[in-house]
Coordinates of C-alpha atoms and ligand atoms in Angstrom, one line a residue:
M1 CA -69.3 -10.5 -6.8
K2 CA -68.2 -10.0 -10.6
K3 CA -67.3 -13.4 -12.5
T4 CA -64.3 -11.8 -13.6
V5 CA -62.8 -11.6 -10.2
L6 CA -63.5 -14.8 -8.9
R7 CA -62.3 -16.3 -11.9
Q8 CA -59.0 -14.9 -11.0
Y9 CA -59.5 -15.8 -7.2
A10 CA -60.2 -19.7 -8.6
R11 CA -57.0 -19.4 -10.6
L12 CA -55.0 -17.9 -7.4
I13 CA -56.0 -21.0 -5.7
V14 CA -55.1 -23.6 -8.1
Q15 CA -51.7 -21.8 -9.2
T16 CA -50.3 -20.5 -7.3
G17 CA -52.6 -21.7 -4.3
A18 CA -52.5 -26.2 -5.4
N19 CA -50.3 -25.3 -8.5
V20 CA -51.7 -28.1 -9.9
Q21 CA -49.8 -30.2 -12.0
P22 CA -50.6 -31.6 -15.8
G23 CA -52.0 -35.5 -15.7
Q24 CA -52.8 -35.0 -11.4
E25 CA -55.6 -36.4 -9.9
V26 CA -57.6 -33.1 -7.7
F27 CA -60.0 -33.7 -5.1
I28 CA -61.4 -30.2 -4.2
F29 CA -63.5 -30.6 -0.8
A30 CA -66.6 -28.1 -0.7
G31 CA -70.2 -27.0 0.9
L32 CA -72.8 -26.6 -0.7
D33 CA -72.3 -22.5 -0.7
Q34 CA -70.9 -21.5 -4.1
P35 CA -71.4 -24.2 -6.0
E36 CA -70.2 -22.0 -9.5
F37 CA -67.2 -21.1 -7.7
V38 CA -66.0 -24.5 -7.1
K39 CA -66.8 -25.0 -11.1
M40 CA -64.4 -22.5 -11.9
V41 CA -61.8 -24.3 -9.5
A42 CA -62.2 -27.4 -11.6
E43 CA -62.2 -25.5 -14.6
E44 CA -58.8 -24.0 -14.0
C45 CA -57.6 -27.9 -12.5
Y46 CA -58.9 -29.3 -16.0
R47 CA -57.2 -25.3 -18.0
R48 CA -54.0 -27.0 -15.8
K49 CA -54.5 -30.3 -17.1
A50 CA -55.6 -31.7 -14.4
D51 CA -56.2 -36.1 -14.8
R52 CA -59.4 -35.7 -12.9
V53 CA -61.0 -33.5 -10.5
V54 CA -63.7 -34.9 -7.6
V55 CA -65.1 -33.0 -5.5
N56 CA -66.2 -33.6 -2.3
W57 CA -69.9 -32.5 -1.2
D58 CA -69.9 -31.4 2.4
Y59 CA -73.5 -30.6 4.3
Q60 CA -72.6 -29.4 7.8
P61 CA -76.4 -30.0 9.1
L62 CA -75.8 -33.8 7.8
Q63 CA -72.5 -34.3 9.7
K64 CA -74.5 -32.8 13.0
L65 CA -77.1 -35.0 12.3
D66 CA -74.4 -38.2 11.9
Y67 CA -73.1 -37.4 15.5
R68 CA -76.6 -37.6 17.1
R69 CA -77.9 -40.1 15.8
R70 CA -75.2 -42.7 14.9
T71 CA -73.6 -44.8 17.6
L72 CA -70.2 -43.8 18.8
R73 CA -69.2 -47.6 17.8
S74 CA -70.9 -46.9 14.2
L75 CA -69.0 -43.4 14.2
K76 CA -65.8 -44.9 14.7
R77 CA -65.7 -47.4 12.2
M78 CA -63.6 -46.6 8.5
D79 CA -65.9 -48.7 5.7
E80 CA -63.1 -50.7 3.4
Y81 CA -63.9 -48.4 1.3
E82 CA -63.1 -45.0 3.3
T83 CA -60.0 -47.0 3.6
A84 CA -59.0 -47.3 -0.1
R85 CA -59.6 -44.1 -0.9
W86 CA -57.2 -42.7 1.4
A87 CA -54.7 -45.6 -0.1
H88 CA -55.7 -44.7 -3.9
M89 CA -55.1 -40.9 -2.8
A90 CA -51.4 -41.6 -0.8
E91 CA -50.6 -44.1 -4.1
K92 CA -51.5 -41.1 -7.0
L93 CA -50.3 -38.2 -4.8
T94 CA -53.9 -36.3 -5.2
C95 CA -53.7 -33.5 -5.3
R96 CA -56.3 -31.6 -2.2
I97 CA -57.9 -28.2 -1.8
Y98 CA -60.0 -27.8 0.3
L99 CA -62.9 -24.4 0.3
E100 CA -64.2 -23.7 3.5
S101 CA -67.5 -21.9 4.1
E102 CA -68.7 -23.8 7.2
D103 CA -71.0 -22.1 10.2
P104 CA -68.6 -21.6 13.0
D105 CA -71.4 -22.5 15.0
G106 CA -72.8 -25.3 12.8
L107 CA -71.8 -27.9 15.1
S108 CA -73.0 -26.4 18.4
G109 CA -74.3 -28.7 21.0
V110 CA -73.1 -31.8 19.4
N111 CA -71.5 -33.7 22.1
A112 CA -67.7 -32.8 22.3
A113 CA -66.9 -36.6 24.3
K114 CA -68.0 -38.3 21.5
M115 CA -67.4 -36.4 18.4
S116 CA -63.1 -36.7 19.6
A117 CA -63.8 -40.4 20.4
A118 CA -65.0 -41.1 17.2
L119 CA -62.1 -38.6 15.4
Q120 CA -59.2 -40.7 17.2
A121 CA -60.2 -43.8 15.8
R122 CA -61.4 -42.9 12.4
Y123 CA -57.4 -40.6 12.4
R124 CA -55.5 -44.0 13.7
V125 CA -56.7 -45.1 10.5
I126 CA -56.1 -42.9 8.0
K127 CA -52.6 -41.9 9.7
P128 CA -49.9 -44.4 7.7
Y129 CA -51.8 -43.0 4.8
R130 CA -51.4 -39.3 5.5
D131 CA -47.4 -40.6 6.7
K132 CA -47.4 -41.7 3.1
M133 CA -48.2 -38.5 1.4
E134 CA -46.7 -35.5 4.0
N135 CA -44.7 -33.3 1.9
R136 CA -45.6 -35.3 -0.9
H137 CA -48.2 -33.8 -2.6
Q138 CA -49.8 -30.4 -3.1
W139 CA -52.8 -29.3 -1.1
C140 CA -54.5 -26.0 -0.7
I141 CA -56.8 -24.1 2.0
A142 CA -59.2 -21.6 0.9
A143 CA -62.7 -19.6 2.1
V144 CA -65.1 -18.6 -0.1
P145 CA -68.5 -17.2 2.4
G146 CA -71.6 -19.4 3.7
T147 CA -74.2 -17.7 4.7
A148 CA -74.7 -18.7 8.2
W149 CA -70.7 -18.1 8.2
A150 CA -71.4 -14.0 6.6
K151 CA -74.1 -13.5 9.2
K152 CA -72.0 -14.5 12.3
V153 CA -69.5 -12.0 10.6
F154 CA -70.8 -9.3 9.7
P155 CA -74.9 -10.1 12.3
D156 CA -76.9 -6.6 11.5
L157 CA -76.6 -7.2 7.7
P158 CA -79.0 -9.3 5.7
A159 CA -78.0 -12.4 3.9
R160 CA -77.4 -11.1 0.6
Q161 CA -75.5 -8.3 1.5
A162 CA -73.4 -10.1 3.9
T163 CA -72.4 -12.6 1.4
E164 CA -70.8 -10.1 -0.7
K165 CA -69.2 -8.5 2.2
L166 CA -67.3 -12.0 3.1
W167 CA -66.6 -12.5 -0.3
Q168 CA -65.0 -9.3 -0.6
A169 CA -62.6 -9.1 2.8
I170 CA -61.7 -13.2 1.5
L171 CA -60.6 -11.2 -1.7
D172 CA -58.8 -8.3 0.0
T173 CA -56.9 -10.6 2.1
C174 CA -56.4 -12.9 -0.1
R175 CA -54.4 -9.9 -1.9
V176 CA -56.8 -10.4 -4.9
G177 CA -56.9 -7.3 -6.6
E178 CA -54.7 -5.8 -10.1
D179 CA -52.3 -9.1 -10.7
P180 CA -52.5 -11.6 -7.9
M181 CA -50.1 -13.3 -8.9
A182 CA -47.3 -10.9 -9.4
A183 CA -48.7 -9.9 -5.7
W184 CA -48.2 -13.5 -4.3
E185 CA -44.4 -13.4 -5.2
A186 CA -43.9 -9.5 -3.9
H187 CA -45.3 -11.4 -0.4
N188 CA -44.0 -14.7 -0.5
R189 CA -40.4 -12.9 -1.3
A190 CA -40.9 -10.5 2.6
L191 CA -41.9 -13.5 4.6
Q192 CA -39.0 -15.8 3.2
E193 CA -37.1 -12.8 4.4
Y194 CA -38.1 -12.2 7.5
C195 CA -38.0 -16.4 7.9
A196 CA -34.2 -16.2 7.1
W197 CA -33.4 -13.2 9.8
L198 CA -35.6 -15.0 12.4
N199 CA -33.2 -18.4 11.4
S200 CA -30.1 -16.4 10.9
L201 CA -30.2 -15.4 15.1
H202 CA -30.1 -19.2 16.1
I203 CA -33.2 -18.5 18.5
E204 CA -32.3 -21.1 22.2
R205 CA -36.5 -19.4 23.2
L206 CA -38.6 -16.9 22.8
H207 CA -39.9 -15.0 25.6
Y208 CA -43.0 -13.4 25.3
T209 CA -45.2 -10.5 27.4
A210 CA -48.3 -8.4 27.3
S211 CA -50.3 -6.6 29.4
N212 CA -53.3 -9.0 29.4
G213 CA -51.1 -11.4 31.6
T214 CA -49.5 -13.0 28.8
D215 CA -45.9 -14.2 30.3
F216 CA -44.0 -17.4 28.8
T217 CA -41.5 -19.1 27.5
V218 CA -41.1 -21.1 24.6
G219 CA -38.2 -23.6 23.6
M220 CA -36.8 -24.0 20.1
I221 CA -35.4 -27.2 18.6
P222 CA -31.8 -25.9 17.7
E223 CA -32.1 -27.8 13.7
G224 CA -35.4 -26.5 13.6
R225 CA -36.1 -23.3 10.9
F226 CA -38.9 -20.5 10.4
C227 CA -40.8 -21.5 7.4
G228 CA -43.6 -19.2 5.8
G229 CA -45.5 -18.3 2.2
S230 CA -44.7 -21.2 0.0
E231 CA -43.4 -24.7 0.3
A232 CA -42.4 -27.1 -1.8
T233 CA -43.1 -31.1 -1.9
I234 CA -39.8 -33.7 -2.1
Q235 CA -41.0 -33.3 -5.7
G236 CA -39.9 -29.7 -5.9
V237 CA -43.4 -28.6 -6.8
V238 CA -43.6 -25.3 -5.2
F239 CA -47.4 -24.2 -3.6
N240 CA -48.8 -22.2 -1.0
P241 CA -50.6 -24.7 1.4
N242 CA -52.6 -21.9 2.8
L243 CA -54.7 -18.4 1.4
P244 CA -54.3 -15.9 2.7
T245 CA -51.4 -16.4 4.9
E246 CA -49.5 -14.0 6.9
E247 CA -47.4 -16.3 9.7
C248 CA -43.9 -17.4 10.2
F249 CA -43.9 -20.4 11.6
I250 CA -41.8 -23.1 14.2
S251 CA -42.9 -26.5 15.1
P252 CA -41.2 -25.7 19.2
M253 CA -38.8 -28.0 21.2
R254 CA -41.8 -30.8 22.8
G255 CA -41.3 -30.2 26.6
Q256 CA -39.9 -27.0 27.0
A257 CA -42.9 -24.5 27.8
E258 CA -43.6 -22.5 30.5
G259 CA -46.0 -20.5 31.9
V260 CA -49.4 -18.3 30.8
V261 CA -50.6 -17.5 27.8
Y262 CA -54.0 -15.7 27.3
A263 CA -56.0 -16.1 24.0
T264 CA -57.1 -12.7 22.1
K265 CA -59.3 -14.3 20.3
P266 CA -62.6 -17.1 20.4
L267 CA -61.2 -20.7 19.0
C268 CA -63.7 -22.5 16.8
Y269 CA -62.8 -25.5 17.3
Q270 CA -65.2 -28.5 15.5
G271 CA -68.0 -26.1 15.3
Q272 CA -68.3 -25.1 18.7
L273 CA -66.1 -21.5 20.2
I274 CA -64.4 -21.4 23.1
E275 CA -64.3 -18.1 23.9
N276 CA -62.1 -15.6 26.4
F277 CA -59.4 -18.4 27.7
S278 CA -55.7 -19.6 29.1
I279 CA -53.7 -22.4 29.1
R280 CA -50.8 -22.5 31.6
F281 CA -47.7 -24.8 30.8
H282 CA -45.0 -26.7 32.6
E283 CA -42.2 -28.6 30.9
G284 CA -43.6 -28.3 27.8
K285 CA -47.1 -29.2 28.6
A286 CA -50.6 -27.4 29.2
V287 CA -51.4 -27.9 33.1
E288 CA -54.3 -25.5 33.2
W289 CA -56.8 -24.1 31.6
H290 CA -59.8 -21.9 32.1
A291 CA -62.2 -20.3 29.3
E292 CA -65.5 -18.7 29.9
K293 CA -67.4 -20.3 27.5
N294 CA -66.9 -23.9 26.8
E295 CA -64.2 -24.8 29.0
A296 CA -64.9 -28.4 28.8
L297 CA -64.5 -28.5 24.9
L298 CA -61.0 -26.9 25.8
G299 CA -60.3 -29.6 27.8
E300 CA -61.8 -32.2 25.6
L301 CA -59.5 -30.3 22.9
I302 CA -56.3 -30.7 25.4
G303 CA -56.9 -33.6 26.3
M304 CA -56.9 -35.8 23.2
D305 CA -54.1 -37.5 22.8
E306 CA -51.0 -37.8 23.9
G307 CA -49.7 -35.3 22.1
S308 CA -52.1 -32.3 22.4
A309 CA -51.7 -30.9 25.9
Y310 CA -48.3 -29.9 24.1
L311 CA -47.0 -27.6 21.4
G312 CA -47.4 -28.5 17.5
E313 CA -46.2 -24.8 16.0
C314 CA -45.3 -21.1 17.1
A315 CA -46.4 -18.4 14.9
L316 CA -45.0 -14.7 14.2
V317 CA -47.5 -12.5 12.6
P318 CA -47.7 -8.5 12.9
Y319 CA -50.7 -6.5 14.2
D320 CA -50.7 -4.4 11.4
S321 CA -51.2 -7.8 8.8
P322 CA -53.7 -6.6 6.3
I323 CA -56.5 -9.0 8.2
S324 CA -55.7 -7.5 11.4
R325 CA -56.4 -4.0 9.7
S326 CA -59.5 -5.0 8.3
G327 CA -60.5 -5.4 12.2
L328 CA -63.2 -8.0 11.4
L329 CA -63.3 -11.8 13.4
F330 CA -63.9 -14.3 10.7
Y331 CA -64.8 -16.9 13.5
N332 CA -62.7 -19.2 11.3
T333 CA -58.8 -20.3 12.1
L334 CA -57.2 -19.8 8.2
F335 CA -58.0 -16.3 8.5
D336 CA -58.3 -15.5 12.0
E337 CA -54.6 -17.1 12.9
N338 CA -53.1 -15.1 10.7
A339 CA -54.5 -12.2 12.4
A340 CA -52.4 -12.6 15.3
C341 CA -49.2 -14.1 16.7
H342 CA -50.7 -17.9 17.6
L343 CA -49.6 -21.4 19.5
A344 CA -51.1 -25.0 18.3
L345 CA -51.5 -27.3 20.1
G346 CA -51.1 -30.4 19.4
K347 CA -48.8 -32.0 16.3
G348 CA -45.9 -30.4 14.8
F349 CA -44.6 -30.3 11.6
A350 CA -41.7 -32.1 10.5
D351 CA -41.0 -30.1 7.3
T352 CA -39.7 -27.2 9.6
I353 CA -36.8 -28.8 10.9
E354 CA -33.3 -28.6 8.7
G355 CA -33.0 -31.4 6.3
F356 CA -35.8 -33.4 7.5
T357 CA -36.2 -35.0 3.7
H358 CA -33.0 -37.0 4.5
R359 CA -34.9 -37.4 7.6
T360 CA -37.5 -40.0 8.8
Q361 CA -40.7 -39.3 10.6
E362 CA -38.7 -40.9 14.2
E363 CA -35.7 -38.8 14.0
V364 CA -37.6 -35.5 13.4
R365 CA -40.5 -36.7 16.9
A366 CA -36.7 -37.7 17.9
L367 CA -35.7 -34.0 17.8
G368 CA -38.6 -33.0 20.0
V369 CA -41.0 -32.2 17.1
N370 CA -44.5 -32.8 18.9
E371 CA -46.9 -35.9 17.8
S372 CA -50.5 -36.1 17.7
M373 CA -53.3 -36.4 15.9
M374 CA -54.4 -32.6 16.6
H375 CA -53.6 -29.1 15.5
E376 CA -54.9 -26.5 16.6
D377 CA -54.2 -23.0 16.2
F378 CA -55.2 -20.3 19.2
M379 CA -54.7 -16.9 18.7
I380 CA -52.5 -14.9 21.8
G381 CA -51.0 -11.9 19.8
S382 CA -52.0 -8.3 20.8
P383 CA -51.3 -4.8 19.8
D384 CA -48.7 -4.8 22.4
M385 CA -47.4 -7.9 22.5
R386 CA -43.1 -8.3 23.0
I387 CA -41.2 -10.9 21.5
D388 CA -37.0 -11.7 22.6
A389 CA -35.2 -13.8 21.2
I390 CA -32.7 -15.7 24.2
C391 CA -29.8 -16.5 21.0
R392 CA -28.1 -19.6 22.1
D393 CA -24.7 -16.7 22.2
G394 CA -26.7 -15.8 25.1
S395 CA -27.6 -11.8 23.1
V396 CA -31.3 -10.8 24.0
V397 CA -32.9 -9.6 20.2
P398 CA -36.3 -8.1 20.5
V399 CA -38.3 -9.9 17.7
F400 CA -41.7 -8.1 18.6
R401 CA -42.7 -4.8 19.6
N402 CA -46.1 -3.2 20.3
G403 CA -47.8 -6.2 18.3
N404 CA -44.8 -5.4 15.3
W405 CA -41.7 -6.8 13.7
A406 CA -38.9 -5.1 15.7
K407 CA -37.0 -5.8 13.0
Ligands
LIG1 ZN1 -50.5 -21.3 12.0

């Protein structure tokens, strides 16, 4: 890929994405796949007068080795220096940039129960620090191609060509063209207009139907509001947590989900693919599920903790979004979630509650925002999806018809 184009993308991540502030510390989490690009991102951070940029390199085969060879007891342990790093990030409000590139199948064969037990134990230690940072620091997840990932998306091409094609797909879906920053300003405005419309309806519940069998109703929190595109920290720094993003999303009312949903794309969970699955909800909780591939892993995910069987997100994404139109299956949630309407099991977002900055985490949870250590999106959008809003005044407003906005 041309260096000038990559430079534009690096700048987009640092400015529009993370909006790195002068004097701020930045942590970049990246694989070994695109070191030159990671350096470009670091350069852009320094150009924005970052105080220090720390790169955290990751190599998936080593993660796999860890899960294989370490005992569960060892995997569960957070050593003092690891906790100290979280404490440091929470205190400094470090800006975090994630550059995803991993192989969607890279952890296949790892014992799912062992992995989730380890993650749960570590999460308990991390949680107070995460809570302290929530809505107070900027973060941005973007992607760069890794060879194995590119081969998964373009199996018929040789590695080099596949990588180049994946670069192009990433750049196209991230609107890296003539003037990416201007394109993102317009895009953020459009997303915010849809959110404003949805919020003006005072929706009590959403009813989804599709010819694949999906027939599902989910309740809304009266204080909830749809969000999309850029966000702002409590201090007022505007950033885009996901590049790309096409969704208007909300945290639904915990305990109010009824009916069955059919997934329309595979779910890549911790390096393994769950395929062709459905989940039935009753009183908000996933009570029955089936999957053609990796059903046990789906059960592991749903049973992770007390909140993981409940929903934390409902997101509306038109079927004709650029990612969907690309016709590609990325096997990566950052992209695939932006190609279709989706739900997420697990943690809800406090910032989808009106006036969340003045409310405590406990108050937000009491209003109906779900709590869990995990948040896992799965795609349910299809070309014939219909969504109706049943509003608090009793009216029914078409929100989606044939997979696209009805407005
Ligand atoms: Zn989402």
